[in-house]
PDB file of C-alpha atoms in Angstrom:
ATOM      1  CA  UNK A   1      10.575 -19.165  -0.308  1.00 65.00           C
ATOM      2  CA  UNK A   2      12.744 -16.069  -0.279  1.00 73.00           C
ATOM      3  CA  UNK A   3      11.561 -13.101   1.750  1.00 82.00           C
ATOM      4  CA  UNK A   4      11.921  -9.651   0.219  1.00 86.00           C
ATOM      5  CA  UNK A   5      12.582  -6.460   2.177  1.00 88.00           C
ATOM      6  CA  UNK A   6       9.554  -4.789   0.615  1.00 91.00           C
ATOM      7  CA  UNK A   7       7.253  -7.334   2.276  1.00 93.00           C
ATOM      8  CA  UNK A   8       7.618  -5.259   5.458  1.00 87.00           C
ATOM      9  CA  UNK A   9       5.167  -2.699   4.106  1.00 89.00           C
ATOM     10  CA  UNK A  10       3.383  -4.541   1.272  1.00 94.00           C
ATOM     11  CA  UNK A  11       1.804  -6.999   3.694  1.00 93.00           C
ATOM     12  CA  UNK A  12       0.502  -4.110   5.804  1.00 92.00           C
ATOM     13  CA  UNK A  13      -0.909  -2.323   2.737  1.00 94.00           C
ATOM     14  CA  UNK A  14      -2.581  -5.481   1.475  1.00 94.00           C
ATOM     15  CA  UNK A  15      -4.151  -6.130   4.899  1.00 94.00           C
ATOM     16  CA  UNK A  16      -5.424  -2.537   5.083  1.00 93.00           C
ATOM     17  CA  UNK A  17      -6.889  -2.722   1.568  1.00 93.00           C
ATOM     18  CA  UNK A  18      -8.678  -6.011   2.241  1.00 91.00           C
ATOM     19  CA  UNK A  19     -10.017  -4.826   5.601  1.00 93.00           C
ATOM     20  CA  UNK A  20     -11.325  -1.567   4.128  1.00 91.00           C
ATOM     21  CA  UNK A  21      -8.946   0.822   5.914  1.00 94.00           C
ATOM     22  CA  UNK A  22      -7.702   1.913   2.499  1.00 94.00           C
ATOM     23  CA  UNK A  23     -10.600   2.510   0.103  1.00 94.00           C
ATOM     24  CA  UNK A  24     -10.569   2.106  -3.700  1.00 95.00           C
ATOM     25  CA  UNK A  25      -9.123   5.262  -5.249  1.00 95.00           C
ATOM     26  CA  UNK A  26      -7.460   6.392  -2.014  1.00 96.00           C
ATOM     27  CA  UNK A  27      -3.958   7.818  -2.304  1.00 96.00           C
ATOM     28  CA  UNK A  28      -1.306   5.763  -0.542  1.00 96.00           C
ATOM     29  CA  UNK A  29       1.774   7.062   1.288  1.00 94.00           C
ATOM     30  CA  UNK A  30       4.621   8.208  -0.939  1.00 95.00           C
ATOM     31  CA  UNK A  31       7.736   6.194  -1.716  1.00 95.00           C
ATOM     32  CA  UNK A  32       9.700   8.682   0.380  1.00 96.00           C
ATOM     33  CA  UNK A  33       7.304   8.298   3.338  1.00 95.00           C
ATOM     34  CA  UNK A  34       7.738   4.510   3.345  1.00 93.00           C
ATOM     35  CA  UNK A  35      11.496   4.862   2.865  1.00 94.00           C
ATOM     36  CA  UNK A  36      11.763   7.028   5.968  1.00 95.00           C
ATOM     37  CA  UNK A  37       9.195   5.139   8.073  1.00 93.00           C
ATOM     38  CA  UNK A  38      10.622   1.656   7.475  1.00 92.00           C
ATOM     39  CA  UNK A  39      14.270   2.577   6.858  1.00 94.00           C
ATOM     40  CA  UNK A  40      14.237   1.097   3.354  1.00 94.00           C
ATOM     41  CA  UNK A  41      15.859   2.305   0.148  1.00 95.00           C
ATOM     42  CA  UNK A  42      13.832   4.082  -2.527  1.00 96.00           C
ATOM     43  CA  UNK A  43      14.377   1.167  -4.913  1.00 96.00           C
ATOM     44  CA  UNK A  44      13.074  -1.342  -2.342  1.00 95.00           C
ATOM     45  CA  UNK A  45       9.904   0.687  -1.803  1.00 95.00           C
ATOM     46  CA  UNK A  46       9.424   1.096  -5.561  1.00 96.00           C
ATOM     47  CA  UNK A  47       9.860  -2.673  -5.986  1.00 95.00           C
ATOM     48  CA  UNK A  48       7.183  -3.182  -3.335  1.00 96.00           C
ATOM     49  CA  UNK A  49       4.756  -0.884  -5.097  1.00 96.00           C
ATOM     50  CA  UNK A  50       5.533  -2.668  -8.378  1.00 96.00           C
ATOM     51  CA  UNK A  51       4.702  -5.971  -6.677  1.00 96.00           C
ATOM     52  CA  UNK A  52       1.369  -4.549  -5.454  1.00 96.00           C
ATOM     53  CA  UNK A  53       0.631  -3.270  -8.972  1.00 96.00           C
ATOM     54  CA  UNK A  54       1.287  -6.704 -10.464  1.00 95.00           C
ATOM     55  CA  UNK A  55      -1.115  -8.183  -7.902  1.00 94.00           C
ATOM     56  CA  UNK A  56      -3.737  -5.636  -9.009  1.00 95.00           C
ATOM     57  CA  UNK A  57      -4.036  -3.959  -5.611  1.00 96.00           C
ATOM     58  CA  UNK A  58      -2.423  -0.638  -6.471  1.00 96.00           C
ATOM     59  CA  UNK A  59      -2.329   1.697  -9.469  1.00 96.00           C
ATOM     60  CA  UNK A  60       0.317   4.277 -10.299  1.00 96.00           C
ATOM     61  CA  UNK A  61      -0.608   7.744 -11.502  1.00 95.00           C
ATOM     62  CA  UNK A  62       2.401   9.505 -13.077  1.00 94.00           C
ATOM     63  CA  UNK A  63       3.566  12.583 -11.144  1.00 92.00           C
ATOM     64  CA  UNK A  64       0.872  11.964  -8.534  1.00 94.00           C
ATOM     65  CA  UNK A  65       1.629   8.750  -6.655  1.00 95.00           C
ATOM     66  CA  UNK A  66       0.126   5.374  -5.886  1.00 97.00           C
ATOM     67  CA  UNK A  67      -3.559   4.709  -5.309  1.00 97.00           C
ATOM     68  CA  UNK A  68      -5.646   1.749  -4.214  1.00 96.00           C
ATOM     69  CA  UNK A  69      -6.929   0.128  -7.375  1.00 95.00           C
ATOM     70  CA  UNK A  70     -10.579   0.812  -8.126  1.00 88.00           C
ATOM     71  CA  UNK A  71     -10.840  -2.911  -8.879  1.00 78.00           C
ATOM     72  CA  UNK A  72     -10.447  -3.608  -5.168  1.00 61.00           C
ATOM     73  CA  UNK A  73     -14.026  -2.820  -4.223  1.00 54.00           C
ATOM     74  CA  UNK A  74     -14.713  -6.552  -4.178  1.00 48.00           C
ATOM     75  CA  UNK A  75     -11.774  -7.223  -1.840  1.00 46.00           C
ATOM     76  CA  UNK A  76     -13.052  -5.213   1.102  1.00 44.00           C
ATOM     77  CA  UNK A  77     -14.476  -7.385   3.844  1.00 42.00           C
ATOM     78  CA  UNK A  78     -18.195  -7.079   4.661  1.00 43.00           C
ATOM     79  CA  UNK A  79     -18.892  -4.556   7.362  1.00 43.00           C
ATOM     80  CA  UNK A  80     -15.862  -2.482   6.454  1.00 41.00           C
ATOM     81  CA  UNK A  81     -17.994   0.627   6.023  1.00 40.00           C
ATOM     82  CA  UNK A  82     -16.722   3.977   7.118  1.00 37.00           C
ATOM     83  CA  UNK A  83     -13.199   4.886   8.032  1.00 37.00           C
ATOM     84  CA  UNK A  84     -11.636   4.052  11.383  1.00 36.00           C
ATOM     85  CA  UNK A  85     -10.584   6.975  13.554  1.00 36.00           C
ATOM     86  CA  UNK A  86      -7.245   8.382  12.445  1.00 40.00           C
ATOM     87  CA  UNK A  87      -7.384   6.736   8.980  1.00 41.00           C
ATOM     88  CA  UNK A  88      -6.903   9.268   6.237  1.00 46.00           C
ATOM     89  CA  UNK A  89      -5.268   9.542   2.853  1.00 47.00           C
ATOM     90  CA  UNK A  90      -1.595   8.803   3.104  1.00 56.00           C
ATOM     91  CA  UNK A  91      -1.701   7.293   6.621  1.00 61.00           C
ATOM     92  CA  UNK A  92       1.119   4.797   7.026  1.00 64.00           C
ATOM     93  CA  UNK A  93       0.015   1.242   7.855  1.00 65.00           C
ATOM     94  CA  UNK A  94       0.935  -0.266  11.180  1.00 63.00           C
ATOM     95  CA  UNK A  95       3.844  -2.693  10.850  1.00 52.00           C
TER      96      UNK A  95
END
């Protein structure tokens, strides 16, 4: 199977959503933030967000950004209550 450049950050986002680090409705880092952090092009980051939207993990709000889908409440693992220290809206996931 072919690996895509956007998998660098989409795998980290998906892990953080499923583990409860990113909560439903929480704003995710901007395309520009991921571009700079991972050294990717804008189009690669946008393709990654599109992939996450197709999977139902992320929603796009025009002129606002990307958010964890509200439908993801069922994906969080049990015991994932609260927010770990340092986790806040827009925090970049660890690679």
